[in-house]
Amino acid sequence: AFWTGKEVLVLGGDAARPSCPFEADCNPGPTAFRSDGAAFDPEKGTWRPLASTPVPLVNTSGATVDGTLYLWVVGSAPGDPLGSAFLAYRIGDDRWERLPDPAGLDASTRLMAAGSRVVAVGGSQENDVTPDRWYEPATGIWSDLPFDPLAPAYDRAAVWTGRDLVTLGIRIDPTIPPN
């Protein structure tokens, strides 16, 4: 779900029925990832349907910038046939657009709004330290941010203060060997 400033956009989901009553105790069965959605207007107390996304929404992260919702969608596992997609939803036009996939983003990447830009922050640097990136919607160009001085880290996130981008994470101690 994403807040636009006026509505809550609720997108996707898994429509498959579990094959047993307690999902944690057994295989829930095949997935049926959805590409539909609806918008809720809390002032009016009403819902409206949204145009379907061009791909099923599996592992999804998003940010709303200047009337557009940007989504980073990644298949549920490496090699997943659903692949990845960078999408833009033009809220006023109820229209989806598939944008060129950015390099360097993976399933742990989370998008966030930072003023008029979209920032992509990798959730983990346990296997590789790659730069976080920012997207300029006006030009359609992705650029690398300077390397995080706490790298490598995991459980990473970021917060936009309105002036600064603050990254958070748990630093990986290079003196401790991996398990």
CSV table of C-alpha atoms in Angstrom, one decimal:
chain,number,residue,atom,x,y,z
A,1,ALA,CA,0.0,0.0,0.0
A,2,PHE,CA,1.2,3.5,-0.8
A,3,TRP,CA,0.1,7.0,0.2
A,4,THR,CA,-0.3,9.6,-2.5
A,5,GLY,CA,-1.2,12.6,-0.4
A,6,LYS,CA,-4.9,12.1,-1.1
A,7,GLU,CA,-5.5,8.3,-1.5
A,8,VAL,CA,-4.1,5.0,-0.3
A,9,LEU,CA,-3.1,2.8,-3.3
A,10,VAL,CA,-3.5,-0.9,-2.5
A,11,LEU,CA,-1.8,-3.1,-5.1
A,12,GLY,CA,-1.2,-6.8,-5.8
A,13,GLY,CA,-1.3,-9.7,-3.4
A,14,ASP,CA,-1.3,-13.5,-3.7
A,15,ALA,CA,-4.7,-14.9,-4.6
A,16,ALA,CA,-3.7,-18.6,-4.2
A,17,ARG,CA,-5.5,-20.6,-1.6
A,18,PRO,CA,-3.3,-22.3,1.0
A,19,SER,CA,-3.3,-26.1,0.7
A,20,CYS,CA,-3.6,-26.5,4.4
A,21,PRO,CA,-5.1,-24.4,7.3
A,22,PHE,CA,-1.8,-23.4,8.9
A,23,GLU,CA,0.6,-22.0,6.3
A,24,ALA,CA,3.6,-22.1,8.6
A,25,ASP,CA,3.1,-25.9,9.0
A,26,CYS,CA,3.0,-26.9,5.3
A,27,ASN,CA,3.5,-25.8,1.7
A,28,PRO,CA,1.0,-23.1,0.9
A,29,GLY,CA,0.7,-24.3,-2.7
A,30,PRO,CA,1.2,-22.5,-6.0
A,31,THR,CA,1.2,-18.7,-6.0
A,32,ALA,CA,-1.1,-16.5,-8.0
A,33,PHE,CA,0.5,-13.0,-7.7
A,34,ARG,CA,-2.0,-10.3,-8.6
A,35,SER,CA,-1.6,-7.2,-10.8
A,36,ASP,CA,-4.8,-5.4,-9.8
A,37,GLY,CA,-5.3,-2.7,-7.3
A,38,ALA,CA,-7.7,-0.1,-5.9
A,39,ALA,CA,-7.4,3.4,-4.4
A,40,PHE,CA,-9.1,4.4,-1.1
A,41,ASP,CA,-10.1,8.1,-0.6
A,42,PRO,CA,-10.3,8.5,3.2
A,43,GLU,CA,-12.2,11.9,3.0
A,44,LYS,CA,-15.0,10.4,0.8
A,45,GLY,CA,-14.8,6.8,2.3
A,46,THR,CA,-14.8,5.4,-1.3
A,47,TRP,CA,-12.7,3.0,-3.3
A,48,ARG,CA,-12.0,3.1,-7.1
A,49,PRO,CA,-10.3,0.4,-9.2
A,50,LEU,CA,-6.9,1.0,-10.7
A,51,ALA,CA,-5.5,0.0,-14.0
A,52,SER,CA,-3.7,-3.4,-13.8
A,53,THR,CA,0.1,-3.4,-13.5
A,54,PRO,CA,2.1,-4.7,-16.5
A,55,VAL,CA,3.6,-7.4,-14.4
A,56,PRO,CA,2.5,-9.4,-11.4
A,57,LEU,CA,3.5,-7.8,-8.1
A,58,VAL,CA,5.8,-10.2,-6.2
A,59,ASN,CA,8.5,-8.5,-4.1
A,60,THR,CA,7.6,-4.8,-4.5
A,61,SER,CA,9.0,-1.6,-3.1
A,62,GLY,CA,7.8,1.9,-4.1
A,63,ALA,CA,7.9,5.6,-3.6
A,64,THR,CA,5.5,8.4,-4.7
A,65,VAL,CA,7.1,11.5,-6.2
A,66,ASP,CA,5.3,14.4,-7.8
A,67,GLY,CA,2.1,12.5,-8.7
A,68,THR,CA,3.8,9.3,-9.8
A,69,LEU,CA,4.2,6.0,-7.9
A,70,TYR,CA,7.5,4.3,-8.8
A,71,LEU,CA,7.7,0.6,-8.2
A,72,TRP,CA,10.6,-1.8,-8.2
A,73,VAL,CA,9.3,-5.3,-8.7
A,74,VAL,CA,11.5,-8.4,-8.3
A,75,GLY,CA,10.6,-12.1,-8.8
A,76,SER,CA,10.4,-14.1,-5.5
A,77,ALA,CA,13.6,-16.0,-6.1
A,78,PRO,CA,16.8,-15.9,-8.2
A,79,GLY,CA,16.0,-17.1,-11.7
A,80,ASP,CA,12.3,-16.5,-11.1
A,81,PRO,CA,10.6,-16.3,-14.5
A,82,LEU,CA,8.8,-13.2,-13.4
A,83,GLY,CA,12.1,-11.3,-13.5
A,84,SER,CA,12.2,-7.7,-12.5
A,85,ALA,CA,10.5,-4.5,-13.6
A,86,PHE,CA,10.8,-0.7,-12.8
A,87,LEU,CA,7.3,0.8,-13.2
A,88,ALA,CA,5.8,4.2,-13.1
A,89,TYR,CA,2.1,4.7,-12.3
A,90,ARG,CA,0.8,8.1,-13.4
A,91,ILE,CA,-1.8,8.6,-10.7
A,92,GLY,CA,-3.9,11.3,-12.4
A,93,ASP,CA,-4.0,9.4,-15.7
A,94,ASP,CA,-4.6,5.9,-14.1
A,95,ARG,CA,-1.8,4.6,-16.4
A,96,TRP,CA,1.2,2.3,-15.9
A,97,GLU,CA,4.5,2.6,-17.8
A,98,ARG,CA,7.3,0.1,-17.8
A,99,LEU,CA,10.6,2.0,-17.5
A,100,PRO,CA,14.1,0.6,-18.4
A,101,ASP,CA,15.4,-1.6,-15.6
A,102,PRO,CA,18.1,0.1,-13.6
A,103,ALA,CA,21.4,-1.7,-13.1
A,104,GLY,CA,22.6,-2.7,-9.7
A,105,LEU,CA,19.2,-3.2,-8.0
A,106,ASP,CA,18.3,-6.5,-6.4
A,107,ALA,CA,15.5,-8.1,-4.3
A,108,SER,CA,16.7,-6.4,-1.2
A,109,THR,CA,16.5,-2.9,-2.7
A,110,ARG,CA,13.9,-0.5,-1.3
A,111,LEU,CA,12.7,2.7,-3.0
A,112,MET,CA,12.0,5.9,-1.1
A,113,ALA,CA,11.1,9.5,-2.1
A,114,ALA,CA,13.8,12.1,-1.5
A,115,GLY,CA,12.4,15.4,-2.7
A,116,SER,CA,11.8,15.2,-6.4
A,117,ARG,CA,14.0,12.1,-6.7
A,118,VAL,CA,13.6,8.4,-6.1
A,119,VAL,CA,16.4,6.8,-4.0
A,120,ALA,CA,17.1,3.0,-4.2
A,121,VAL,CA,18.8,1.7,-1.1
A,122,GLY,CA,20.2,-1.9,-1.0
A,123,GLY,CA,19.0,-3.8,2.1
A,124,SER,CA,22.1,-5.9,2.4
A,125,GLN,CA,25.8,-5.6,1.5
A,126,GLU,CA,26.6,-9.1,2.9
A,127,ASN,CA,27.7,-10.5,-0.5
A,128,ASP,CA,28.8,-7.4,-2.3
A,129,VAL,CA,29.1,-3.6,-1.7
A,130,THR,CA,27.4,-1.7,-4.5
A,131,PRO,CA,26.5,1.9,-4.4
A,132,ASP,CA,23.0,3.1,-3.6
A,133,ARG,CA,21.4,4.9,-6.5
A,134,TRP,CA,19.0,7.8,-7.2
A,135,TYR,CA,16.6,8.3,-10.1
A,136,GLU,CA,15.8,11.7,-11.6
A,137,PRO,CA,12.3,11.4,-13.0
A,138,ALA,CA,12.7,14.6,-15.1
A,139,THR,CA,15.5,13.0,-17.1
A,140,GLY,CA,15.0,9.3,-16.6
A,141,ILE,CA,18.6,8.9,-15.5
A,142,TRP,CA,19.9,6.7,-12.6
A,143,SER,CA,23.1,7.9,-10.9
A,144,ASP,CA,25.2,6.4,-8.1
A,145,LEU,CA,25.2,7.9,-4.7
A,146,PRO,CA,28.6,8.2,-2.9
A,147,PHE,CA,29.5,5.0,-1.0
A,148,ASP,CA,28.0,4.6,2.4
A,149,PRO,CA,30.8,5.1,5.0
A,150,LEU,CA,29.3,2.3,7.1
A,151,ALA,CA,29.6,-0.3,4.3
A,152,PRO,CA,29.5,-3.2,4.4
A,153,ALA,CA,26.3,-3.5,6.4
A,154,TYR,CA,23.0,-5.4,6.5
A,155,ASP,CA,19.4,-4.6,7.5
A,156,ARG,CA,20.0,-1.2,5.7
A,157,ALA,CA,17.4,1.5,5.3
A,158,ALA,CA,17.4,5.2,4.7
A,159,VAL,CA,15.4,8.2,5.8
A,160,TRP,CA,15.0,11.5,3.9
A,161,THR,CA,14.9,14.4,6.3
A,162,GLY,CA,13.9,17.0,3.8
A,163,ARG,CA,17.5,18.0,3.4
A,164,ASP,CA,19.7,15.0,4.0
A,165,LEU,CA,19.6,11.3,3.3
A,166,VAL,CA,20.4,9.3,6.4
A,167,THR,CA,21.4,5.7,6.0
A,168,LEU,CA,21.0,3.2,8.7
A,169,GLY,CA,22.3,-0.4,9.0
A,170,ILE,CA,24.2,-2.9,11.0
A,171,ARG,CA,27.8,-2.8,10.1
A,172,ILE,CA,29.4,-6.1,9.2
A,173,ASP,CA,32.5,-6.7,11.3
A,174,PRO,CA,35.3,-7.8,8.9
A,175,THR,CA,37.1,-9.6,11.8
A,176,ILE,CA,34.4,-12.1,12.3
A,177,PRO,CA,34.5,-14.9,9.7
A,178,PRO,CA,31.2,-15.9,8.1
A,179,ASN,CA,29.4,-19.1,9.3
